[in-house]
GROMACS .gro file of N, CA, C and O in nm:
model
  544
    1MET      N    1  11.666  12.552  32.608
    1MET     CA    2  11.654  12.411  32.596
    1MET      C    3  11.683  12.436  32.427
    1MET      O    4  11.683  12.569  32.289
    2SER      N    5  11.840  12.365  32.383
    2SER     CA    6  11.799  12.367  32.229
    2SER      C    7  11.725  12.369  32.160
    2SER      O    8  11.679  12.241  32.137
    3GLU      N    9  11.760  12.372  32.053
    3GLU     CA   10  11.661  12.353  31.941
    3GLU      C   11  11.785  12.337  31.818
    3GLU      O   12  11.902  12.340  31.785
    4PHE      N   13  11.708  12.196  31.819
    4PHE     CA   14  11.763  12.096  31.649
    4PHE      C   15  11.733  12.168  31.508
    4PHE      O   16  11.585  12.240  31.521
    5CYS      N   17  11.817  12.259  31.448
    5CYS     CA   18  11.768  12.327  31.308
    5CYS      C   19  11.835  12.199  31.164
    5CYS      O   20  11.909  12.175  31.177
    6TRP      N   21  11.681  12.191  31.126
    6TRP     CA   22  11.732  12.145  30.975
    6TRP      C   23  11.689  12.235  30.799
    6TRP      O   24  11.604  12.252  30.829
    7PRO      N   25  11.826  12.208  30.715
    7PRO     CA   26  11.827  12.295  30.608
    7PRO      C   27  11.641  12.230  30.480
    7PRO      O   28  11.719  12.142  30.500
    8VAL      N   29  11.585  12.274  30.475
    8VAL     CA   30  11.517  12.234  30.412
    8VAL      C   31  11.504  12.423  30.264
    8VAL      O   32  11.550  12.451  30.280
    9ARG      N   33  11.544  12.335  30.129
    9ARG     CA   34  11.448  12.398  30.005
    9ARG      C   35  11.403  12.376  29.978
    9ARG      O   36  11.314  12.311  29.943
   10VAL      N   37  11.246  12.491  29.850
   10VAL     CA   38  11.131  12.464  29.863
   10VAL      C   39  11.139  12.488  29.659
   10VAL      O   40  11.208  12.561  29.662
   11TYR      N   41  11.109  12.369  29.669
   11TYR     CA   42  11.144  12.286  29.475
   11TYR      C   43  10.993  12.278  29.468
   11TYR      O   44  10.902  12.416  29.569
   12TYR      N   45  11.008  12.340  29.322
   12TYR     CA   46  10.813  12.371  29.299
   12TYR      C   47  10.753  12.280  29.318
   12TYR      O   48  10.631  12.338  29.342
   13GLU      N   49  10.801  12.166  29.315
   13GLU     CA   50  10.680  12.038  29.336
   13GLU      C   51  10.602  12.076  29.502
   13GLU      O   52  10.531  12.063  29.491
   14ASP      N   53  10.674  12.158  29.613
   14ASP     CA   54  10.612  12.172  29.756
   14ASP      C   55  10.469  12.295  29.709
   14ASP      O   56  10.421  12.336  29.808
   15THR      N   57  10.517  12.387  29.593
   15THR     CA   58  10.388  12.505  29.612
   15THR      C   59  10.279  12.483  29.491
   15THR      O   60  10.251  12.377  29.516
   16ASP      N   61  10.222  12.566  29.540
   16ASP     CA   62  10.007  12.548  29.532
   16ASP      C   63  10.040  12.571  29.424
   16ASP      O   64  10.138  12.717  29.340
   17SER      N   65   9.962  12.619  29.301
   17SER     CA   66   9.878  12.668  29.265
   17SER      C   67   9.877  12.850  29.232
   17SER      O   68   9.946  12.962  29.129
   18GLY      N   69   9.914  12.880  29.342
   18GLY     CA   70   9.923  12.998  29.405
   18GLY      C   71  10.099  13.082  29.412
   18GLY      O   72  10.178  13.175  29.450
   19GLY      N   73  10.159  12.925  29.376
   19GLY     CA   74  10.334  12.970  29.364
   19GLY      C   75  10.313  12.965  29.519
   19GLY      O   76  10.529  13.028  29.524
   20VAL      N   77  10.305  12.928  29.625
   20VAL     CA   78  10.371  12.939  29.835
   20VAL      C   79  10.299  12.776  29.839
   20VAL      O   80  10.293  12.692  29.786
   21VAL      N   81  10.401  12.756  29.928
   21VAL     CA   82  10.421  12.641  29.972
   21VAL      C   83  10.299  12.613  30.032
   21VAL      O   84  10.232  12.668  30.116
   22TYR      N   85  10.234  12.436  29.990
   22TYR     CA   86  10.100  12.440  29.996
   22TYR      C   87  10.069  12.399  30.167
   22TYR      O   88  10.216  12.270  30.153
   23TYR      N   89   9.996  12.361  30.215
   23TYR     CA   90   9.993  12.389  30.369
   23TYR      C   91  10.063  12.263  30.429
   23TYR      O   92  10.096  12.268  30.525
   24ALA      N   93  10.036  12.145  30.339
   24ALA     CA   94  10.066  11.990  30.408
   24ALA      C   95  10.155  11.966  30.405
   24ALA      O   96  10.273  11.930  30.474
   25ASN      N   97  10.258  12.075  30.287
   25ASN     CA   98  10.417  12.017  30.291
   25ASN      C   99  10.479  12.078  30.440
   25ASN      O  100  10.580  12.025  30.426
   26TYR      N  101  10.416  12.138  30.472
   26TYR     CA  102  10.514  12.272  30.568
   26TYR      C  103  10.492  12.133  30.703
   26TYR      O  104  10.609  12.060  30.826
   27LEU      N  105  10.371  12.022  30.680
   27LEU     CA  106  10.389  11.942  30.783
   27LEU      C  107  10.500  11.816  30.740
   27LEU      O  108  10.584  11.754  30.869
   28LYS      N  109  10.546  11.782  30.579
   28LYS     CA  110  10.683  11.732  30.562
   28LYS      C  111  10.771  11.782  30.630
   28LYS      O  112  10.885  11.674  30.682
   29PHE      N  113  10.815  11.905  30.634
   29PHE     CA  114  10.901  11.923  30.626
   29PHE      C  115  11.000  11.938  30.772
   29PHE      O  116  11.010  11.874  30.845
   30MET      N  117  10.831  11.968  30.903
   30MET     CA  118  10.827  11.958  31.015
   30MET      C  119  10.875  11.773  31.052
   30MET      O  120  10.931  11.705  31.146
   31GLU      N  121  10.811  11.691  31.014
   31GLU     CA  122  10.839  11.525  31.014
   31GLU      C  123  11.019  11.470  30.941
   31GLU      O  124  11.057  11.442  31.056
   32ARG      N  125  11.024  11.567  30.870
   32ARG     CA  126  11.196  11.554  30.798
   32ARG      C  127  11.313  11.615  30.908
   32ARG      O  128  11.421  11.540  30.996
   33ALA      N  129  11.278  11.694  31.008
   33ALA     CA  130  11.349  11.722  31.086
   33ALA      C  131  11.266  11.685  31.236
   33ALA      O  132  11.405  11.667  31.313
   34ARG      N  133  11.204  11.596  31.244
   34ARG     CA  134  11.226  11.576  31.430
   34ARG      C  135  11.277  11.456  31.368
   34ARG      O  136  11.346  11.315  31.381
   35THR      N  137  11.271  11.342  31.250
   35THR     CA  138  11.358  11.209  31.175
   35THR      C  139  11.468  11.262  31.193
   35THR      O  140  11.601  11.198  31.267
   36GLU      N  141  11.534  11.347  31.135
   36GLU     CA  142  11.717  11.407  31.192
   36GLU      C  143  11.788  11.425  31.272
   36GLU      O  144  11.873  11.454  31.303
   37TYR      N  145  11.645  11.516  31.421
   37TYR     CA  146  11.712  11.529  31.511
   37TYR      C  147  11.731  11.373  31.585
   37TYR      O  148  11.812  11.365  31.669
   38PHE      N  149  11.596  11.291  31.541
   38PHE     CA  150  11.683  11.124  31.615
   38PHE      C  151  11.763  11.052  31.543
   38PHE      O  152  11.844  11.025  31.634
   39ARG      N  153  11.834  11.068  31.413
   39ARG     CA  154  11.881  11.058  31.331
   39ARG      C  155  12.045  11.099  31.436
   39ARG      O  156  12.157  11.068  31.474
   40SER      N  157  12.019  11.222  31.497
   40SER     CA  158  12.125  11.335  31.502
   40SER      C  159  12.215  11.315  31.674
   40SER      O  160  12.262  11.280  31.723
   41LEU      N  161  12.075  11.238  31.723
   41LEU     CA  162  12.122  11.120  31.841
   41LEU      C  163  12.108  10.968  31.857
   41LEU      O  164  12.146  10.987  31.916
   42GLY      N  165  12.176  10.952  31.783
   42GLY     CA  166  12.236  10.785  31.689
   42GLY      C  167  12.096  10.757  31.738
   42GLY      O  168  12.058  10.591  31.740
   43PHE      N  169  11.926  10.757  31.701
   43PHE     CA  170  11.893  10.644  31.707
   43PHE      C  171  11.784  10.705  31.559
   43PHE      O  172  11.678  10.787  31.544
   44GLU      N  173  11.776  10.548  31.483
   44GLU     CA  174  11.742  10.561  31.367
   44GLU      C  175  11.609  10.498  31.343
   44GLU      O  176  11.547  10.353  31.438
   45GLN      N  177  11.486  10.568  31.285
   45GLN     CA  178  11.379  10.464  31.311
   45GLN      C  179  11.346  10.321  31.260
   45GLN      O  180  11.322  10.256  31.361
   46ASP      N  181  11.358  10.328  31.152
   46ASP     CA  182  11.347  10.150  31.138
   46ASP      C  183  11.459  10.103  31.215
   46ASP      O  184  11.443   9.991  31.222
   47LEU      N  185  11.557  10.122  31.265
   47LEU     CA  186  11.624   9.929  31.379
   47LEU      C  187  11.540   9.966  31.464
   47LEU      O  188  11.534   9.905  31.545
   48LEU      N  189  11.480  10.069  31.515
   48LEU     CA  190  11.397  10.106  31.657
   48LEU      C  191  11.338  10.007  31.645
   48LEU      O  192  11.200   9.969  31.725
   49ARG      N  193  11.239   9.967  31.550
   49ARG     CA  194  11.125   9.905  31.493
   49ARG      C  195  11.172   9.749  31.518
   49ARG      O  196  11.160   9.630  31.558
   50GLN      N  197  11.258   9.781  31.407
   50GLN     CA  198  11.361   9.636  31.440
   50GLN      C  199  11.394   9.565  31.575
   50GLN      O  200  11.389   9.420  31.520
   51GLU      N  201  11.461   9.677  31.672
   51GLU     CA  202  11.537   9.626  31.778
   51GLU      C  203  11.429   9.677  31.832
   51GLU      O  204  11.473   9.558  31.964
   52GLN      N  205  11.418   9.722  31.931
   52GLN     CA  206  11.315   9.765  32.027
   52GLN      C  207  11.137   9.666  31.988
   52GLN      O  208  11.050   9.743  32.068
   53GLY      N  209  11.098   9.727  31.904
   53GLY     CA  210  10.974   9.679  31.828
   53GLY      C  211  10.844   9.793  31.886
   53GLY      O  212  10.734   9.788  31.964
   54ILE      N  213  10.967   9.937  31.803
   54ILE     CA  214  10.866  10.026  31.886
   54ILE      C  215  10.872  10.133  31.775
   54ILE      O  216  10.927  10.148  31.665
   55LEU      N  217  10.745  10.234  31.745
   55LEU     CA  218  10.753  10.319  31.624
   55LEU      C  219  10.684  10.454  31.680
   55LEU      O  220  10.679  10.406  31.788
   56PHE      N  221  10.722  10.531  31.645
   56PHE     CA  222  10.693  10.643  31.672
   56PHE      C  223  10.618  10.747  31.578
   56PHE      O  224  10.581  10.771  31.462
   57THR      N  225  10.402  10.795  31.639
   57THR     CA  226  10.314  10.838  31.519
   57THR      C  227  10.311  10.973  31.591
   57THR      O  228  10.275  11.007  31.724
   58VAL      N  229  10.247  11.013  31.515
   58VAL     CA  230  10.244  11.153  31.551
   58VAL      C  231  10.036  11.107  31.617
   58VAL      O  232   9.970  11.090  31.565
   59HIS      N  233  10.047  11.205  31.763
   59HIS     CA  234   9.911  11.195  31.813
   59HIS      C  235   9.849  11.319  31.727
   59HIS      O  236   9.683  11.298  31.755
   60SER      N  237   9.903  11.453  31.794
   60SER     CA  238   9.820  11.533  31.741
   60SER      C  239   9.904  11.672  31.712
   60SER      O  240  10.010  11.615  31.757
   61LEU      N  241   9.840  11.775  31.709
   61LEU     CA  242   9.905  11.880  31.628
   61LEU      C  243   9.806  12.015  31.560
   61LEU      O  244   9.768  12.027  31.582
   62GLN      N  245   9.972  12.072  31.645
   62GLN     CA  246   9.902  12.231  31.574
   62GLN      C  247   9.923  12.296  31.515
   62GLN      O  248  10.119  12.315  31.530
   63VAL      N  249   9.946  12.388  31.450
   63VAL     CA  250  10.005  12.377  31.357
   63VAL      C  251   9.981  12.602  31.351
   63VAL      O  252   9.860  12.607  31.300
   64ASP      N  253   9.996  12.676  31.374
   64ASP     CA  254   9.983  12.796  31.340
   64ASP      C  255  10.050  12.884  31.198
   64ASP      O  256  10.202  12.935  31.191
   65PHE      N  257   9.975  12.922  31.135
   65PHE     CA  258  10.036  12.955  30.992
   65PHE      C  259  10.102  13.118  30.950
   65PHE      O  260   9.931  13.214  30.984
   66ARG      N  261  10.205  13.196  30.910
   66ARG     CA  262  10.184  13.315  30.967
   66ARG      C  263  10.233  13.394  30.853
   66ARG      O  264  10.168  13.494  30.832
   67SER      N  265  10.335  13.319  30.752
   67SER     CA  266  10.391  13.422  30.645
   67SER      C  267  10.376  13.334  30.586
   67SER      O  268  10.441  13.203  30.623
   68PRO      N  269  10.365  13.281  30.366
   68PRO     CA  270  10.368  13.221  30.323
   68PRO      C  271  10.544  13.146  30.299
   68PRO      O  272  10.646  13.273  30.253
   69ALA      N  273  10.610  13.031  30.273
   69ALA     CA  274  10.707  13.056  30.175
   69ALA      C  275  10.670  13.023  30.073
   69ALA      O  276  10.576  13.004  29.999
   70ARG      N  277  10.803  13.032  29.985
   70ARG     CA  278  10.720  13.034  29.809
   70ARG      C  279  10.859  12.968  29.769
   70ARG      O  280  11.011  12.933  29.873
   71PHE      N  281  10.854  12.919  29.656
   71PHE     CA  282  10.971  12.859  29.607
   71PHE      C  283  11.115  12.862  29.562
   71PHE      O  284  11.117  12.986  29.574
   72ASN      N  285  11.197  12.775  29.595
   72ASN     CA  286  11.331  12.849  29.585
   72ASN      C  287  11.442  12.904  29.720
   72ASN      O  288  11.530  12.943  29.747
   73ASP      N  289  11.290  12.948  29.905
   73ASP     CA  290  11.345  13.029  29.986
   73ASP      C  291  11.470  12.858  30.036
   73ASP      O  292  11.402  12.729  30.038
   74ALA      N  293  11.514  12.921  30.101
   74ALA     CA  294  11.613  12.855  30.181
   74ALA      C  295  11.545  12.906  30.310
   74ALA      O  296  11.545  13.009  30.367
   75LEU      N  297  11.512  12.716  30.395
   75LEU     CA  298  11.451  12.711  30.505
   75LEU      C  299  11.503  12.653  30.623
   75LEU      O  300  11.566  12.591  30.582
   76GLU      N  301  11.493  12.723  30.766
   76GLU     CA  302  11.542  12.589  30.827
   76GLU      C  303  11.408  12.575  30.909
   76GLU      O  304  11.369  12.671  30.979
   77VAL      N  305  11.437  12.467  30.956
   77VAL     CA  306  11.327  12.425  31.039
   77VAL      C  307  11.355  12.367  31.192
   77VAL      O  308  11.473  12.224  31.131
   78THR      N  309  11.330  12.399  31.283
   78THR     CA  310  11.377  12.380  31.429
   78THR      C  311  11.263  12.271  31.482
   78THR      O  312  11.142  12.222  31.403
   79ALA      N  313  11.312  12.238  31.563
   79ALA     CA  314  11.280  12.107  31.646
   79ALA      C  315  11.296  12.065  31.782
   79ALA      O  316  11.432  12.063  31.742
   80SER      N  317  11.265  12.073  31.895
   80SER     CA  318  11.317  12.067  32.027
   80SER      C  319  11.202  12.025  32.135
   80SER      O  320  11.045  12.079  32.112
   81VAL      N  321  11.197  11.908  32.206
   81VAL     CA  322  11.119  11.865  32.303
   81VAL      C  323  11.068  12.009  32.438
   81VAL      O  324  11.171  12.018  32.481
   82SER      N  325  10.952  12.002  32.373
   82SER     CA  326  10.911  12.095  32.509
   82SER      C  327  10.834  11.964  32.657
   82SER      O  328  10.820  12.023  32.745
   83ASP      N  329  10.832  11.875  32.563
   83ASP     CA  330  10.740  11.831  32.671
   83ASP      C  331  10.763  11.639  32.650
   83ASP      O  332  10.775  11.609  32.569
   84ALA      N  333  10.825  11.595  32.791
   84ALA     CA  334  10.856  11.439  32.766
   84ALA      C  335  10.728  11.377  32.854
   84ALA      O  336  10.747  11.451  32.988
   85ARG      N  337  10.716  11.286  32.798
   85ARG     CA  338  10.562  11.172  32.932
   85ARG      C  339  10.580  11.027  32.941
   85ARG      O  340  10.700  11.007  32.862
   86ARG      N  341  10.614  10.979  33.010
   86ARG     CA  342  10.608  10.824  32.962
   86ARG      C  343  10.599  10.791  32.804
   86ARG      O  344  10.723  10.744  32.806
   87ALA      N  345  10.504  10.775  32.743
   87ALA     CA  346  10.485  10.746  32.632
   87ALA      C  347  10.470  10.785  32.554
   87ALA      O  348  10.421  10.820  32.395
   88SER      N  349  10.498  10.931  32.520
   88SER     CA  350  10.469  11.027  32.455
   88SER      C  351  10.565  11.172  32.441
   88SER      O  352  10.643  11.216  32.565
   89LEU      N  353  10.641  11.239  32.350
   89LEU     CA  354  10.685  11.399  32.365
   89LEU      C  355  10.626  11.458  32.224
   89LEU      O  356  10.606  11.451  32.129
   90THR      N  357  10.628  11.615  32.295
   90THR     CA  358  10.543  11.678  32.269
   90THR      C  359  10.715  11.833  32.169
   90THR      O  360  10.743  11.820  32.228
   91PHE      N  361  10.659  11.802  32.060
   91PHE     CA  362  10.811  11.897  31.977
   91PHE      C  363  10.752  12.014  31.963
   91PHE      O  364  10.621  12.057  31.932
   92ALA      N  365  10.819  12.102  32.002
   92ALA     CA  366  10.810  12.258  31.945
   92ALA      C  367  10.936  12.315  31.836
   92ALA      O  368  10.979  12.269  31.812
   93GLN      N  369  10.789  12.294  31.729
   93GLN     CA  370  10.929  12.341  31.521
   93GLN      C  371  10.814  12.563  31.534
   93GLN      O  372  10.753  12.495  31.516
   94SER      N  373  10.946  12.543  31.441
   94SER     CA  374  10.972  12.618  31.369
   94SER      C  375  11.011  12.640  31.258
   94SER      O  376  11.104  12.548  31.230
   95ILE      N  377  10.921  12.692  31.105
   95ILE     CA  378  11.002  12.713  31.075
   95ILE      C  379  10.967  12.858  30.989
   95ILE      O  380  10.934  12.914  30.978
   96ARG      N  381  11.126  12.912  30.914
   96ARG     CA  382  11.130  13.042  30.868
   96ARG      C  383  11.282  13.046  30.777
   96ARG      O  384  11.279  12.916  30.758
   97ARG      N  385  11.288  13.090  30.726
   97ARG     CA  386  11.341  13.140  30.582
   97ARG      C  387  11.528  13.128  30.698
   97ARG      O  388  11.505  13.199  30.815
   98ARG      N  389  11.642  13.095  30.605
   98ARG     CA  390  11.718  13.123  30.593
   98ARG      C  391  11.834  13.270  30.693
   98ARG      O  392  11.778  13.312  30.607
   99ASP      N  393  11.884  13.282  30.751
   99ASP     CA  394  11.941  13.377  30.816
   99ASP      C  395  11.799  13.547  30.830
   99ASP      O  396  11.844  13.611  30.824
  100GLU      N  397  11.649  13.467  30.857
  100GLU     CA  398  11.595  13.578  30.918
  100GLU      C  399  11.485  13.581  31.025
  100GLU      O  400  11.498  13.399  31.090
  101ALA      N  401  11.423  13.604  31.114
  101ALA     CA  402  11.418  13.631  31.233
  101ALA      C  403  11.248  13.590  31.249
  101ALA      O  404  11.258  13.495  31.290
  102PRO      N  405  11.204  13.585  31.168
  102PRO     CA  406  11.006  13.613  31.221
  102PRO      C  407  11.005  13.501  31.162
  102PRO      O  408  11.049  13.399  31.020
  103ALA      N  409  10.953  13.387  31.250
  103ALA     CA  410  10.845  13.168  31.165
  103ALA      C  411  10.807  13.230  31.071
  103ALA      O  412  10.644  13.303  31.059
  104LEU      N  413  10.783  13.197  30.946
  104LEU     CA  414  10.700  13.135  30.842
  104LEU      C  415  10.520  13.051  30.926
  104LEU      O  416  10.392  13.107  30.915
  105CYS      N  417  10.617  12.949  30.986
  105CYS     CA  418  10.488  12.902  31.073
  105CYS      C  419  10.530  12.813  31.255
  105CYS      O  420  10.670  12.840  31.221
  106ARG      N  421  10.499  12.793  31.326
  106ARG     CA  422  10.559  12.748  31.420
  106ARG      C  423  10.435  12.662  31.475
  106ARG      O  424  10.349  12.659  31.423
  107GLY      N  425  10.480  12.533  31.566
  107GLY     CA  426  10.335  12.413  31.592
  107GLY      C  427  10.466  12.326  31.692
  107GLY      O  428  10.576  12.362  31.691
  108SER      N  429  10.332  12.296  31.747
  108SER     CA  430  10.304  12.154  31.822
  108SER      C  431  10.319  12.034  31.800
  108SER      O  432  10.168  12.007  31.786
  109VAL      N  433  10.356  11.912  31.809
  109VAL     CA  434  10.358  11.853  31.834
  109VAL      C  435  10.409  11.739  31.869
  109VAL      O  436  10.457  11.705  31.920
  110ARG      N  437  10.267  11.637  31.934
  110ARG     CA  438  10.317  11.550  31.989
  110ARG      C  439  10.333  11.420  31.975
  110ARG      O  440  10.190  11.427  31.900
  111ILE      N  441  10.412  11.387  32.005
  111ILE     CA  442  10.502  11.192  31.885
  111ILE      C  443  10.430  11.052  32.021
  111ILE      O  444  10.456  11.174  32.128
  112ALA      N  445  10.359  10.970  32.006
  112ALA     CA  446  10.329  10.859  32.119
  112ALA      C  447  10.358  10.764  32.096
  112ALA      O  448  10.416  10.747  31.974
  113CYS      N  449  10.488  10.751  32.123
  113CYS     CA  450  10.530  10.592  32.153
  113CYS      C  451  10.462  10.475  32.132
  113CYS      O  452  10.390  10.423  32.184
  114VAL      N  453  10.456  10.388  32.007
  114VAL     CA  454  10.350  10.320  32.025
  114VAL      C  455  10.427  10.123  31.995
  114VAL      O  456  10.567  10.115  31.917
  115ASP      N  457  10.369  10.004  32.017
  115ASP     CA  458  10.446   9.908  31.984
  115ASP      C  459  10.446   9.903  31.801
  115ASP      O  460  10.321   9.915  31.790
  116ALA      N  461  10.529   9.821  31.783
  116ALA     CA  462  10.578   9.844  31.573
  116ALA      C  463  10.424   9.689  31.632
  116ALA      O  464  10.390   9.728  31.481
  117THR      N  465  10.393   9.642  31.714
  117THR     CA  466  10.307   9.491  31.645
  117THR      C  467  10.105   9.591  31.653
  117THR      O  468  10.037   9.563  31.565
  118SER      N  469  10.094   9.606  31.809
  118SER     CA  470   9.993   9.634  31.825
  118SER      C  471   9.956   9.778  31.844
  118SER      O  472   9.819   9.802  31.827
  119PHE      N  473  10.089   9.880  31.779
  119PHE     CA  474  10.027  10.009  31.748
  119PHE      C  475   9.962  10.111  31.876
  119PHE      O  476   9.876  10.160  31.918
  120LYS      N  477   9.973  10.000  32.016
  120LYS     CA  478   9.939  10.002  32.189
  120LYS      C  479  10.090  10.105  32.198
  120LYS      O  480  10.159  10.082  32.162
  121PRO      N  481   9.993  10.259  32.275
  121PRO     CA  482  10.124  10.267  32.373
  121PRO      C  483  10.256  10.196  32.476
  121PRO      O  484  10.152  10.196  32.535
  122VAL      N  485  10.344  10.240  32.436
  122VAL     CA  486  10.418  10.159  32.500
  122VAL      C  487  10.517  10.330  32.573
  122VAL      O  488  10.543  10.397  32.536
  123SER      N  489  10.619  10.249  32.669
  123SER     CA  490  10.696  10.389  32.738
  123SER      C  491  10.822  10.369  32.672
  123SER      O  492  10.848  10.250  32.593
  124ILE      N  493  10.847  10.489  32.647
  124ILE     CA  494  10.978  10.505  32.546
  124ILE      C  495  11.065  10.497  32.611
  124ILE      O  496  11.039  10.523  32.752
  125PRO      N  497  11.182  10.390  32.555
  125PRO     CA  498  11.318  10.318  32.658
  125PRO      C  499  11.332  10.481  32.667
  125PRO      O  500  11.378  10.492  32.623
  126GLU      N  501  11.408  10.449  32.799
  126GLU     CA  502  11.509  10.534  32.862
  126GLU      C  503  11.596  10.534  32.843
  126GLU      O  504  11.685  10.667  32.883
  127MET      N  505  11.706  10.480  32.704
  127MET     CA  506  11.808  10.546  32.625
  127MET      C  507  11.765  10.672  32.542
  127MET      O  508  11.848  10.751  32.584
  128ILE      N  509  11.661  10.674  32.542
  128ILE     CA  510  11.582  10.780  32.452
  128ILE      C  511  11.582  10.906  32.530
  128ILE      O  512  11.554  10.991  32.483
  129ARG      N  513  11.442  10.826  32.564
  129ARG     CA  514  11.420  10.926  32.704
  129ARG      C  515  11.559  11.017  32.706
  129ARG      O  516  11.534  11.153  32.720
  130SER      N  517  11.657  10.965  32.835
  130SER     CA  518  11.783  11.081  32.858
  130SER      C  519  11.842  11.121  32.747
  130SER      O  520  11.856  11.251  32.752
  131GLU      N  521  11.887  11.045  32.634
  131GLU     CA  522  11.906  11.158  32.553
  131GLU      C  523  11.872  11.295  32.492
  131GLU      O  524  11.909  11.393  32.480
  132LEU      N  525  11.694  11.238  32.515
  132LEU     CA  526  11.629  11.421  32.420
  132LEU      C  527  11.635  11.483  32.608
  132LEU      O  528  11.603  11.594  32.521
  133VAL      N  529  11.592  11.449  32.694
  133VAL     CA  530  11.569  11.527  32.810
  133VAL      C  531  11.684  11.625  32.822
  133VAL      O  532  11.770  11.678  32.859
  134ASN      N  533  11.870  11.542  32.816
  134ASN     CA  534  11.968  11.607  32.836
  134ASN      C  535  11.955  11.693  32.661
  134ASN      O  536  12.040  11.778  32.727
  135ALA      N  537  11.925  11.678  32.561
  135ALA     CA  538  11.977  11.764  32.448
  135ALA      C  539  11.905  11.898  32.531
  135ALA      O  540  11.922  11.973  32.406
  136ARG      N  541  11.800  11.894  32.619
  136ARG     CA  542  11.689  11.946  32.611
  136ARG      C  543  11.764  12.087  32.667
  136ARG      O  544  11.851  12.127  32.752
   0.00000   0.00000   0.00000
């Protein structure tokens, strides 16, 4: 399974009063990596809404925090599809300092494909599914 990597720099605004990355910001970093992964495959989320009438929304997630990231750390955020279903995708994600092996946190994020108007689940278009499956 291939991993998509997205670089992130920790800014002061990302940290809490203890000088470490505030836990919710890890979720933002993961969201950016998934968005950039889609973009790297040629899928812009605003165009998917306009042209296909679909959105991808977070359905559920689990995150394990192992070690803190700090101000000015250069991070790598990974994303890879670990499961593809009719109307959902599950991404395995991790965040680590650049050039360091141990993950600072790991997550599993399930996103659902929904109709942009009704927000009801719909099948993932085949062109998207095939690109993601071939990227694995």
